[in-house]
Every structure is written in structure tokens, then in C-alpha cells.
Amino acid sequence: MKVGLAYGDGRLAVELPAGVDLTVVEPTYQPPLADPAAALRGALRLPVAGPPLRDLVRPGQTVAISMCDGTRAQPRHLMVPAVLEELQGIVRPEDVTVLVATGTHRGSTPAELRAMLGDVVDVVRVVNHDARDDEELVWLGWHDGDVPVLLNRTWLAADVRITTGFVEPHFFAGFSGGPKMVAPGLAGLETVLALHNAARIGSDRATWGVIEGNPVHDSIRSLVDAHGRVDFALDVALNRDQEIVAVFGGTLGPMHHAATAAVRRLSMQPVAHRFDVVVTSNSGYPLDQNLYQAVKGMSAAAEVVEPGGSIICAAECRDGFPDHGSYRSLLAAAASPAELLRSIESSVTTTPDQWQAQIQARIQSRARVLVHAGFLSDDELAEAHLEPAADIDATVSELVHSIGPSARVCVLPEGPQTIAYAR
């Protein structure tokens, strides 16, 4: 059987051995909305909860709009103009700021911003949030006893605050979107590190599709409620082609609850048992642009792999590890994933690179992990304690042959866009 894995800008064809016990898990396909612009207007005017956006804004007020950065597939070119259209006739363009919710990621270049937003960059001010710029952060005290709260100054100064994002299962925060567009999106580095410390991420509840009782999401949600007030939130759900299939607007909590319920139905699929071999992607570009991001595809596979089984992750990694940050050096410095895990879990605070390394090491404590990456050499993968899978067809065949006729194989063509879970 031939299966196409999301990979880079296209698909990677994989031929699975004949006669193998094979399960292919994909999102419930939903056709795109016929008129996404109309659906966005509808969500802004008839929200899930709370008043329409226009009822929240008065002439003379300033407005801040939060949006995802370039590592996310948000349809910013549709969502941000829809919000600006609703604000026309009430506030002046010069009183609107679009904030790129980078979290701890790098800021987008002018060319990248234009590619994401089109002519919007000529109409309103567009600013990259910088979690490391003390001048752009405001200290708001402590939250949950151990989280120092630093949030973006422009966001806090705005009279009206609007988040825009998209919802998908998240490998340790449960789901994306909603409050994450403020924290970590617009938070200071110290805040982000505390929200994602080793203890929170190490919890069994810090996983795909879990929000309530998830220490990561619980702290994010309560911090934003207490310190980051959102006046109107707009989230979308996407299909595997990154097209809008549903739109949700309104008061943050009820809006995000409705969005996550819909995405759970579309993106989470039960399976009858675990598998000896799980082949996954990282959902293609932009999500598979580096190895750091590809940990999400590995994590999706880890949900259904047998202990001691094998995970094969196809991620293009055109941006390498990436070269910026300490992710590569962290992996290379440890003699083994077990040593890396012990080191990180003994830390009081952890960095974003350590979060990802911690999750990768936990996966490797459960299963063998092989990676097919067009822009990483075998030696580079070995630095990360990963094995190469240059030929996925041959690798699967070898693994199945070594296990024997009882071998069970699962394929996640869309990677973390589909979260399989064993009943």
C-alpha cells in the first residue's frame, strides 16, 4: 500500500509492505468553508459568547491584535483583514497595532510579514513581540506562586485587545489557540520558562488534547484571566490543506472551549491498540522546517507506539536543527537521552530548547526513533541521538521482518494534525 506523508511543501510517497497489519490514521476530512471571509465576519458579529466586536470598540480607542508567528499555519491574510474591516469607521488605522505573538521564537522579517499579511503591513503598525526586550515588557507580579508575570507593554496599554489564532492539538499544552496568544505568545522570557518548566511539562496530564488538569494549560489560562485580559478572541479550525473549516469568536473562555471541542472531533482518532512501528510526519511546512519542531510528530507517534517499538518521523528540516539556540548543543552534550532527561528534570527552570529536548528524551526512553530529513546528514542526526531512515520503505520492511508476522504498523500521514490514542 502506498501512503503520502505531508513533507515540506508536498507529499512523500511511502510504500508499505504487502500483507502487513496496517492502520492509517488521518484527520476527519472536512471540506473548506465556501466563503471563509463571510464566516469570519459572522463570528465577529455573532460570537459564541459575549457581545459582537464592534460593540466593544469606541472612537478614539487604541487596539492591539495578537497573531501567530511564522512557525504556525494560521491564515493571517484572512483573519487580520476581517478584524480590521470590522473596526473600520470606529478606530483609526494609526491606533491599531498587530503584534506577532512570537513567544520565544525569532521575529519575522519585513518580507515574511508581508508574505503573511499582504498590504496590511502598509495600513497598520505590525510589531514582533520580543520576549527578551525588557523595555517592551511590564512586570505584573507573581502568579501561581512560581510564575513571574511579564507581558507585552503595547498589549497591556491597548484599550481593546483582540487575539487571533487557530486551534490544533498541542503536545504538552493540550490545544493551541485561545489564551496561548497572550501567554506564552506575548509574555517575557522568564514567564514563558516558568509556565513550561520541567515539572509542568513532565506531568502525565501535559499532553495532547488535555486542558483541564493540565498544569501547563491551567497556569496559562489562569494567568491570562488574571493579568492579560482579552476583550475578543477569534480562532479557526483548519483541515489538512490548511484551509478554514470552522470559525469561533467571542469571549475567550467559551470561544476556546467551543473551538477545542470541534477540533477534538476532527483531529483526534481512537485506535484499538498500540503498534510495533509508527510512521509519522510533522505535518509538512512550516511545521517540519526544523528538527526542534519535528519533536511534535515524534510525540504524536509516541501516543500509540508499543513500549520498545519504533517511530519513523519524516520531517524535511530545511532549517536544520535549527542553528540558532542551544537545542543542538544540548542534545550533543549528553551521552544518551537518559542522561539528558536526568539533567533537565533536575533543573529548577528550563529553556525552550530544554523543553523540546526533554520531550524528545522521554519519547526515546519509550521507543527507538528514526528520522527521514532531507536537510540533515546521518552524522547530524546521530548528534541528536537519532537514527537515520534514508529509505522509509526499506526501514519499515526491515522492522516488520525482524518482528515477524505479528507486526502491527500505524501511519500518521498528517503527523500531529491527527492525534491517535489507544482505547
XYZ file of C-alpha atoms in Angstrom:
423
model
C 0.000 0.000 0.000
C 1.277 3.476 -0.873
C 0.748 6.364 1.564
C 1.666 10.029 1.060
C 3.229 11.729 4.082
C 2.994 15.506 4.488
C 6.579 16.615 3.898
C 7.955 20.062 3.134
C 5.720 21.738 0.565
C 4.363 18.449 -0.807
C 3.965 14.744 -0.114
C 6.497 11.965 0.398
C 5.303 8.663 -1.099
C 5.900 5.628 1.113
C 5.267 2.041 0.024
C 4.280 -0.209 2.930
C 4.977 -3.966 2.815
C 2.196 -6.128 1.386
C 0.261 -8.195 3.894
C 1.280 -6.169 6.949
C -1.277 -5.395 9.666
C -1.610 -1.706 8.765
C -3.655 1.134 10.244
C -3.662 4.602 8.636
C -4.953 7.373 10.883
C -5.934 10.687 9.310
C -7.963 13.689 10.429
C -11.655 13.513 9.719
C -11.587 15.364 6.421
C -13.664 18.497 6.393
C -14.075 20.470 3.171
C -13.106 24.135 3.395
C -15.736 26.764 4.012
C -17.121 28.065 0.723
C -16.805 31.687 1.902
C -14.277 31.979 4.758
C -14.444 35.792 4.714
C -18.190 35.640 5.379
C -17.662 33.067 8.140
C -15.088 35.317 9.812
C -17.464 38.279 9.640
C -20.193 36.087 11.103
C -18.018 35.053 14.054
C -17.124 38.677 14.752
C -20.776 39.751 14.616
C -22.481 36.678 16.136
C -19.953 35.330 18.633
C -20.130 32.103 20.643
C -20.405 34.223 23.790
C -20.250 37.913 24.633
C -21.013 40.969 22.516
C -20.038 41.489 18.862
C -16.624 43.019 18.309
C -17.969 46.364 17.116
C -19.886 46.779 20.380
C -16.609 46.611 22.313
C -14.829 49.422 20.462
C -15.330 53.193 20.657
C -13.837 56.055 18.623
C -10.500 57.254 19.936
C -9.521 53.931 21.480
C -6.337 52.037 20.733
C -6.489 48.408 19.616
C -3.940 45.581 19.808
C -4.374 42.421 17.731
C -2.334 39.316 18.519
C -1.498 36.848 15.728
C 0.674 33.714 15.308
C 4.262 33.881 14.099
C 5.717 32.206 11.021
C 6.040 28.754 12.609
C 2.258 28.376 12.601
C -0.142 27.842 9.715
C -2.645 30.493 10.777
C -4.460 32.104 7.806
C -3.421 35.575 8.962
C -4.059 37.023 5.486
C -7.771 36.355 6.032
C -8.222 36.745 9.780
C -6.444 40.047 10.422
C -8.124 41.880 7.491
C -11.503 40.595 8.708
C -10.877 42.163 12.115
C -9.643 45.415 10.588
C -12.726 45.559 8.379
C -14.956 45.342 11.464
C -13.030 48.198 13.059
C -13.432 50.493 10.039
C -15.336 53.674 10.826
C -14.718 53.325 14.552
C -10.963 53.477 15.134
C -8.219 54.983 13.010
C -5.659 52.678 11.366
C -2.858 54.517 13.184
C -4.426 53.477 16.501
C -4.182 49.761 15.661
C -1.132 47.577 16.330
C -0.790 43.992 15.160
C 1.512 42.070 17.496
C 3.260 38.944 16.227
C 2.979 36.557 19.182
C 6.441 35.079 18.852
C 6.741 33.652 22.363
C 10.459 32.890 22.475
C 10.831 32.457 18.684
C 12.680 34.901 16.470
C 10.825 37.818 14.985
C 9.610 37.756 11.392
C 11.484 39.725 8.739
C 9.714 42.512 6.800
C 9.473 40.187 3.806
C 7.968 37.433 5.942
C 5.457 39.843 7.459
C 4.371 40.962 4.004
C 4.017 37.346 2.904
C 1.849 36.630 5.952
C -0.285 39.773 5.874
C -0.066 41.315 2.414
C -0.969 45.009 2.237
C -1.962 45.059 5.930
C 1.671 45.978 6.683
C 1.104 49.253 4.792
C -2.092 50.094 6.683
C -1.404 49.451 10.375
C 1.665 49.052 12.556
C 2.926 45.449 12.737
C 5.398 44.633 15.525
C 7.257 41.485 16.515
C 6.950 40.712 20.220
C 10.384 40.261 21.799
C 10.377 38.175 24.980
C 13.926 39.338 25.769
C 13.409 43.113 25.436
C 12.901 44.463 28.961
C 11.843 47.848 27.583
C 8.831 46.244 25.910
C 7.671 44.280 28.961
C 5.676 45.207 32.058
C 6.170 43.480 35.424
C 2.817 42.410 36.927
C 3.875 40.345 39.939
C 3.766 36.605 40.604
C 1.195 34.024 39.547
C 0.615 30.513 40.918
C 3.429 31.143 43.367
C 6.239 30.436 40.911
C 5.443 32.297 37.670
C 6.877 35.818 37.288
C 4.442 37.720 35.081
C 5.928 39.915 32.351
C 3.666 40.837 29.424
C 3.990 42.953 26.298
C 3.709 46.677 27.038
C 1.763 47.513 23.869
C -0.770 44.770 24.600
C -1.362 45.987 28.136
C -1.628 49.635 27.067
C -4.285 48.960 24.414
C -7.877 49.898 25.209
C -9.171 46.897 23.234
C -7.277 43.599 22.984
C -8.093 41.018 20.326
C -6.479 37.621 19.833
C -6.485 35.766 16.516
C -5.196 32.223 16.187
C -6.008 28.674 15.220
C -6.716 25.609 17.295
C -4.983 22.259 16.923
C -3.933 19.601 19.450
C -0.719 20.577 21.238
C 1.798 18.072 22.502
C 2.077 19.447 26.041
C -0.397 22.344 26.321
C -3.393 20.252 25.184
C -4.575 22.593 22.446
C -3.198 25.708 20.784
C -5.021 28.982 20.265
C -7.074 30.790 22.871
C -5.042 32.091 25.820
C -1.749 30.957 24.287
C -1.964 34.006 22.021
C -1.162 36.091 25.125
C 0.995 33.720 27.160
C 3.408 32.468 26.005
C 2.790 34.453 22.792
C 3.202 37.947 24.283
C 4.994 37.065 27.512
C 8.509 37.740 28.750
C 11.151 35.053 28.687
C 11.024 34.421 32.449
C 7.247 33.975 32.278
C 7.465 31.525 29.401
C 10.190 29.495 31.097
C 8.175 29.168 34.306
C 4.973 28.200 32.503
C 6.911 25.451 30.731
C 9.209 24.258 33.484
C 10.298 20.624 33.744
C 7.738 19.786 36.431
C 4.776 21.091 34.409
C 5.899 19.549 31.132
C 6.814 16.303 32.886
C 3.240 15.768 34.116
C 1.288 12.911 32.537
C -1.564 15.411 32.052
C 0.646 17.716 29.948
C -0.233 16.043 26.680
C -2.301 16.150 23.502
C -5.948 17.154 23.877
C -5.920 17.670 27.669
C -6.700 21.146 29.013
C -8.419 20.768 32.373
C -5.976 19.395 34.917
C -3.056 20.012 32.559
C -0.592 22.051 34.692
C 0.761 23.865 31.630
C -2.614 24.954 30.281
C -4.144 25.563 33.723
C -1.395 28.079 34.535
C -1.591 29.747 31.111
C -5.361 30.105 31.296
C -5.451 31.480 34.827
C -2.520 33.860 34.201
C -4.209 35.378 31.157
C -7.507 35.702 33.021
C -5.768 37.462 35.918
C -3.260 39.665 34.088
C -3.663 39.698 30.299
C -7.340 40.485 29.697
C -8.640 39.555 26.250
C -11.663 41.535 25.048
C -12.415 39.452 21.973
C -10.908 36.195 20.730
C -11.075 34.779 17.209
C -9.878 31.241 16.415
C -10.259 28.988 13.393
C -10.020 25.260 12.754
C -8.147 24.081 9.664
C -8.226 20.944 7.527
C -5.122 19.086 6.338
C -4.770 21.512 3.437
C -4.576 24.388 5.952
C -7.965 25.716 4.823
C -10.547 27.146 7.211
C -13.301 24.692 8.133
C -14.796 26.448 11.173
C -14.611 29.851 12.859
C -15.201 30.748 16.505
C -15.332 34.213 18.041
C -16.252 35.897 21.291
C -15.333 35.832 24.959
C -12.067 33.946 25.354
C -13.066 31.023 27.602
C -16.326 29.933 25.945
C -14.890 30.566 22.482
C -11.854 28.362 23.083
C -13.990 25.651 24.688
C -16.197 25.503 21.587
C -13.188 25.502 19.256
C -11.330 22.738 21.087
C -14.458 20.559 21.178
C -14.778 20.859 17.398
C -11.086 20.240 16.762
C -11.109 17.214 19.083
C -13.759 15.620 16.845
C -11.777 16.402 13.697
C -8.216 15.738 14.818
C -8.233 13.016 17.470
C -8.908 9.417 16.469
C -9.164 6.332 18.703
C -7.329 3.139 17.736
C -7.867 -0.356 19.112
C -4.313 -0.994 20.285
C -0.682 0.176 20.199
C 1.709 -0.554 17.339
C 5.178 -2.001 16.882
C 6.049 0.572 14.213
C 4.571 4.053 13.840
C 5.400 6.159 10.772
C 4.627 9.858 11.175
C 5.219 13.200 9.504
C 5.422 16.628 11.110
C 2.530 17.971 9.016
C 4.732 19.467 6.287
C 5.982 23.044 6.006
C 6.061 25.266 8.040
C 5.803 22.788 10.912
C 8.576 20.497 9.653
C 11.063 23.273 8.945
C 13.499 22.068 11.646
C 14.234 19.176 13.983
C 13.152 21.191 17.013
C 9.614 21.379 15.624
C 9.700 17.734 14.451
C 9.560 16.560 18.065
C 5.804 17.174 17.771
C 5.498 14.487 15.084
C 7.527 12.105 17.237
C 5.277 12.901 20.198
C 2.127 12.151 18.175
C 3.580 8.760 17.250
C 4.592 8.080 20.859
C 0.930 8.151 21.883
C 0.323 4.821 20.112
C 3.693 3.070 19.868
C 4.310 -0.078 21.881
C 6.970 0.304 24.578
C 10.181 -0.751 22.898
C 8.691 -0.182 19.447
C 9.962 2.060 16.643
C 8.975 5.537 15.458
C 9.921 6.797 11.986
C 9.437 10.545 11.570
C 9.580 12.240 8.166
C 10.434 15.946 8.516
C 12.205 17.964 5.820
C 14.169 20.174 8.289
C 15.181 22.755 5.676
C 16.213 24.979 8.616
C 18.367 22.248 10.183
C 18.223 21.851 13.970
C 17.961 24.990 13.667
C 21.404 26.534 14.072
C 20.211 29.332 16.361
C 19.533 28.499 20.002
C 21.005 25.737 22.145
C 18.851 22.765 21.082
C 21.618 21.181 19.031
C 24.325 21.668 21.657
C 22.063 20.340 24.421
C 21.479 17.104 22.543
C 25.114 16.720 21.533
C 26.454 17.372 25.049
C 24.595 14.436 26.613
C 25.993 10.939 26.296
C 22.487 9.491 25.949
C 18.809 10.503 26.038
C 18.592 9.086 29.581
C 21.416 11.327 30.763
C 19.813 14.306 29.040
C 16.471 13.615 30.709
C 18.028 13.336 34.175
C 19.870 16.614 33.697
C 16.806 18.556 32.553
C 14.398 17.138 35.116
C 16.765 18.153 37.909
C 16.671 21.798 36.732
C 14.583 24.371 38.592
C 13.874 26.319 35.407
C 14.259 25.206 31.818
C 14.717 26.913 28.460
C 12.568 26.363 25.350
C 15.322 24.229 23.885
C 15.334 22.126 27.041
C 11.536 21.621 26.856
C 11.846 20.124 23.430
C 14.898 18.087 24.400
C 13.063 16.831 27.498
C 10.100 15.635 25.457
C 12.358 14.056 22.830
C 14.319 12.222 25.543
C 11.085 10.957 27.136
C 9.977 9.598 23.768
C 13.333 7.894 23.295
C 13.006 6.269 26.705
C 9.900 4.568 25.303
C 10.802 3.790 21.701
C 13.520 3.726 19.078
C 13.323 6.920 16.975
C 14.442 7.157 13.343
C 14.227 10.299 11.214
C 13.989 10.950 7.480
C 15.205 14.530 6.948
C 16.314 15.840 3.590
C 18.471 18.603 5.085
C 20.195 16.729 7.941
C 23.047 14.271 7.477
C 23.348 10.929 9.249
C 26.082 12.408 11.450
C 23.888 15.343 12.428
C 21.053 13.007 13.365
C 23.493 10.951 15.424
C 24.373 14.150 17.347
C 20.719 14.215 18.400
C 20.788 10.503 19.365
C 18.514 9.760 16.418
C 18.895 7.121 13.725
C 18.611 7.910 10.011
C 15.854 6.474 7.844
C 17.002 7.497 4.380
C 14.665 4.957 2.762
C 11.456 4.723 4.766
C 10.092 1.849 2.662
C 13.173 -0.277 3.342
C 13.301 0.696 7.019
C 9.699 -0.349 7.622
C 10.245 -3.601 5.750
C 13.326 -4.414 7.852
C 11.493 -3.643 11.098
C 8.465 -5.723 10.109
C 10.686 -8.623 9.063
C 12.559 -8.533 12.393
C 9.285 -8.619 14.356
C 7.603 -11.288 12.300
C 4.022 -11.888 11.122
C 2.512 -10.365 14.274
C 3.963 -6.918 13.436
C 1.472 -4.054 13.552
C 2.165 -0.797 11.730
C 0.453 2.580 12.057
C 0.896 5.556 9.714
C 0.058 9.172 10.628
C 0.294 10.896 7.208
C -0.539 14.326 8.628
C 1.585 13.916 11.760
C 0.351 15.964 14.739
C -2.687 17.176 12.805
C -4.108 13.772 13.789
C -3.632 12.564 17.334
C -4.317 8.865 17.574
C -4.904 7.437 21.041
C -5.265 3.862 22.213
C -8.580 3.000 23.815
